[in-house]
PDB file of C-alpha atoms in Angstrom:
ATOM      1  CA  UNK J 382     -13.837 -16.458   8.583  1.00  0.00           C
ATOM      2  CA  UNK J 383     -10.845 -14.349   6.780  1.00  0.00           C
ATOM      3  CA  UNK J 384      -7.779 -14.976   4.402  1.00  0.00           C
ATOM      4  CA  UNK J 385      -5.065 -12.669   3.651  1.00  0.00           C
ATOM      5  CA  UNK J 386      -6.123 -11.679  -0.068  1.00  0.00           C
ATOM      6  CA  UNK J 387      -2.508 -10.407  -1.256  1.00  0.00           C
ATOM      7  CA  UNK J 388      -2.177  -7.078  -3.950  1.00  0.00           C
ATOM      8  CA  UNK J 389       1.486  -6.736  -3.519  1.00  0.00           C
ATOM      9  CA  UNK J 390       4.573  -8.696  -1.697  1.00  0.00           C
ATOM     10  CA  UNK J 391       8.307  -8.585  -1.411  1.00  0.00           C
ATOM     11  CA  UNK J 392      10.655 -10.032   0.961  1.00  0.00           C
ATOM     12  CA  UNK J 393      10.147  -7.027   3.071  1.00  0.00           C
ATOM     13  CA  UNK J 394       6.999  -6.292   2.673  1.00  0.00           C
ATOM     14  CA  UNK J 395       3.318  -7.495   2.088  1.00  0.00           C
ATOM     15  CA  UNK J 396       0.427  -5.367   0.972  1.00  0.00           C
ATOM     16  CA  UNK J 397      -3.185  -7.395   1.525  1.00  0.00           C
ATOM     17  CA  UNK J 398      -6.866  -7.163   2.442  1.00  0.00           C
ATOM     18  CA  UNK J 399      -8.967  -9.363   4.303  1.00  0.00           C
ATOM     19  CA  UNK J 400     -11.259 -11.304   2.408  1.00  0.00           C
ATOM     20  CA  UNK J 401     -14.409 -12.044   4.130  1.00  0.00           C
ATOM     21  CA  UNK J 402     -16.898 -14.189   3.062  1.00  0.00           C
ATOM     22  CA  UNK J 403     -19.828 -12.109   3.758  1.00  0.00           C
ATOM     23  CA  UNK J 404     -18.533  -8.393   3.196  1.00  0.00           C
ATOM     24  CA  UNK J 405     -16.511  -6.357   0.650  1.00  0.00           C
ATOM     25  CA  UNK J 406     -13.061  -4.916   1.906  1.00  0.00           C
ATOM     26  CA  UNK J 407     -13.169  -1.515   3.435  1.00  0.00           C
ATOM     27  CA  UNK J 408      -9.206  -1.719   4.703  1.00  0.00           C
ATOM     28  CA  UNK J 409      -6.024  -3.017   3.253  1.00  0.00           C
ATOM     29  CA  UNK J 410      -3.181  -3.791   5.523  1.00  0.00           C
ATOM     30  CA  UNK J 411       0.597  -3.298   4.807  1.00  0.00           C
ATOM     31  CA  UNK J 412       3.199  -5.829   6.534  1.00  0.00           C
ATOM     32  CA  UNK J 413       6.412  -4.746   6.857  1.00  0.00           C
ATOM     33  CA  UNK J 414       9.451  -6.667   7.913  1.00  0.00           C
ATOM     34  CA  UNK J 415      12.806  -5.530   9.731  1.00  0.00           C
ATOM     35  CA  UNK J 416      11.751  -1.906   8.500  1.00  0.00           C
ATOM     36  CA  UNK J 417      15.069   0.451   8.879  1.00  0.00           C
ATOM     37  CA  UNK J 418      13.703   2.654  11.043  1.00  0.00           C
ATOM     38  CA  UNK J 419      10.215   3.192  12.369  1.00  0.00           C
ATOM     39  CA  UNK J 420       8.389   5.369  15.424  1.00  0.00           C
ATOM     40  CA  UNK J 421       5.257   6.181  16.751  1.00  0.00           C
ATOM     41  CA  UNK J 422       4.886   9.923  17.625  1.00  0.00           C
ATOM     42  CA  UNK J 423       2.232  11.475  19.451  1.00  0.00           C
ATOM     43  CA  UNK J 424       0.591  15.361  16.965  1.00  0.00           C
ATOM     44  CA  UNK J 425      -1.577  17.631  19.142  1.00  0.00           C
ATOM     45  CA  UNK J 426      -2.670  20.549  16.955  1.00  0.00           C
ATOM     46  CA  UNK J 427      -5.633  22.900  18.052  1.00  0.00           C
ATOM     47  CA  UNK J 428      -6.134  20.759  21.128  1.00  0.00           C
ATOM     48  CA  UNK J 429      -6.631  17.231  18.877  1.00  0.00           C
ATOM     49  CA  UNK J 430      -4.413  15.048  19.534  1.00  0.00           C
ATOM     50  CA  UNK J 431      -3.868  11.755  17.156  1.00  0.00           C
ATOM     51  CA  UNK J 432      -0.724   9.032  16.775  1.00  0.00           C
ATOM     52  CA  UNK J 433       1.394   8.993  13.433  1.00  0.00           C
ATOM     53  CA  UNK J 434       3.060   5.873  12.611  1.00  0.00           C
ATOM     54  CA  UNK J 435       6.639   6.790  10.446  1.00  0.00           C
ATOM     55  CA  UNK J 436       8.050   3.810   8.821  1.00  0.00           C
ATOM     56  CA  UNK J 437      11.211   3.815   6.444  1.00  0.00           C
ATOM     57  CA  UNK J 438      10.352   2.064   3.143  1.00  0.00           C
ATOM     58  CA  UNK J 439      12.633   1.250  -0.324  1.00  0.00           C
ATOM     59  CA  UNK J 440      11.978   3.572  -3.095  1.00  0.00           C
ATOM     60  CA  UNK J 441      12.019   0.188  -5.247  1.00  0.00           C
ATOM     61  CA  UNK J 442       9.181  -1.601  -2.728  1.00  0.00           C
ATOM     62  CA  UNK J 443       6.951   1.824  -3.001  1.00  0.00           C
ATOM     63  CA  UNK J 444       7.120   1.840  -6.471  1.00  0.00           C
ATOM     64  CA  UNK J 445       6.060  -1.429  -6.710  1.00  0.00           C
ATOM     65  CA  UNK J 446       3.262  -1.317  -3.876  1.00  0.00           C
ATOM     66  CA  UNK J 447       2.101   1.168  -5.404  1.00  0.00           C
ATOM     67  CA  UNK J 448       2.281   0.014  -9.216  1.00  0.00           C
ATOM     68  CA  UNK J 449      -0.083  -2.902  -8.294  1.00  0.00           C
ATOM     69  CA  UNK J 450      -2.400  -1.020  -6.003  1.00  0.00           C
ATOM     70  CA  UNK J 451      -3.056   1.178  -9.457  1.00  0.00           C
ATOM     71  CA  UNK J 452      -3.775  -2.326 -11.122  1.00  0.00           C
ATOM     72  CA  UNK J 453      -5.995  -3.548  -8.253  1.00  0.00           C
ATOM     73  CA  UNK J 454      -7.982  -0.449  -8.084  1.00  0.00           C
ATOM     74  CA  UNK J 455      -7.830   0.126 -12.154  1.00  0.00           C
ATOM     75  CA  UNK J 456      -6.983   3.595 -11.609  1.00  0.00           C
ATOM     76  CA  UNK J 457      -4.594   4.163 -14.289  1.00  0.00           C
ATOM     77  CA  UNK J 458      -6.644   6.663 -15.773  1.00  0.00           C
ATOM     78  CA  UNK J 459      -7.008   8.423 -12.566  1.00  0.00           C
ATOM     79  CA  UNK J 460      -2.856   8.986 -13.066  1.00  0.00           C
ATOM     80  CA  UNK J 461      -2.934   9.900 -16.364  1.00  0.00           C
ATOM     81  CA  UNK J 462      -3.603   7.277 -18.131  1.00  0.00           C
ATOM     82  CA  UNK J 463      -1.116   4.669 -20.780  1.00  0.00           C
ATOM     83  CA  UNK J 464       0.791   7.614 -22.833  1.00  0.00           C
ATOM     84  CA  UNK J 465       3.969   5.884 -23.225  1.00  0.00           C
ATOM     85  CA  UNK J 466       5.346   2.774 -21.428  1.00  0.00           C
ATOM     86  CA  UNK J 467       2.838   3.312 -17.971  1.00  0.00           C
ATOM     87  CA  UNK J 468       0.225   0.272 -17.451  1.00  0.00           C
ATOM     88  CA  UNK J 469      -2.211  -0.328 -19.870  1.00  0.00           C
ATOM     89  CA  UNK J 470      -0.302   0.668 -22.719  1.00  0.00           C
ATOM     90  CA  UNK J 471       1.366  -2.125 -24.872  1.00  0.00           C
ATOM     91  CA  UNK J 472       5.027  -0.830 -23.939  1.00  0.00           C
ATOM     92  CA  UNK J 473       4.231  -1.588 -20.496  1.00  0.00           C
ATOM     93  CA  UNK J 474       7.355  -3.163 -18.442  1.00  0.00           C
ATOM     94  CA  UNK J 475       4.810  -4.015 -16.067  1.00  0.00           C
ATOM     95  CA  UNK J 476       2.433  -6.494 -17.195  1.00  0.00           C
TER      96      UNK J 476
END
């Protein structure tokens, strides 16, 4: 059995892993809805040939998908570290 543990959500978008009883999360999963524009496209290089998935995303969602994978993963010193207002610092905007 699985649940849809969430890390980030918007109206247009949902970022999530599935939480397992028996097993840690290996994959996260990103939902999104009525995406602008989006394609599948087919790369051969050097004989190897894979699909690429392109999907148009807000500058505003990324920033926040990405702000709280940072907190879920506690990698804020992996970007730098607080030094002014970024999370984990007590100007944070984000917290």
């Amino acid at each position: 059995m699985s649940t849809k543990a969430s890390i980030s959500s918007g109206p247009n978008y949902h970022l999530y892993f599935q939480e397992l009883l028996s097993a840690q999360p290996k994959s996260v999963f990103l939902e999104l809805n009525d995406p602008q524009e989006y394609r599948v496209e087919k790369e051969t290089f050097r004989g190897k040939s894979w699909d690429v998935l392109v999907v148009e995303i807000s500058s505003e969602d990324m920033d926040k998908i990405a702000i709280d994978w940072i907190k879920k993963r506690k990698l804020q010193g992996a970007v730098g570290g607080p030094v002014g207002a970024e999370w984990g610092s007590s100007d944070c905007l984000w917290e």
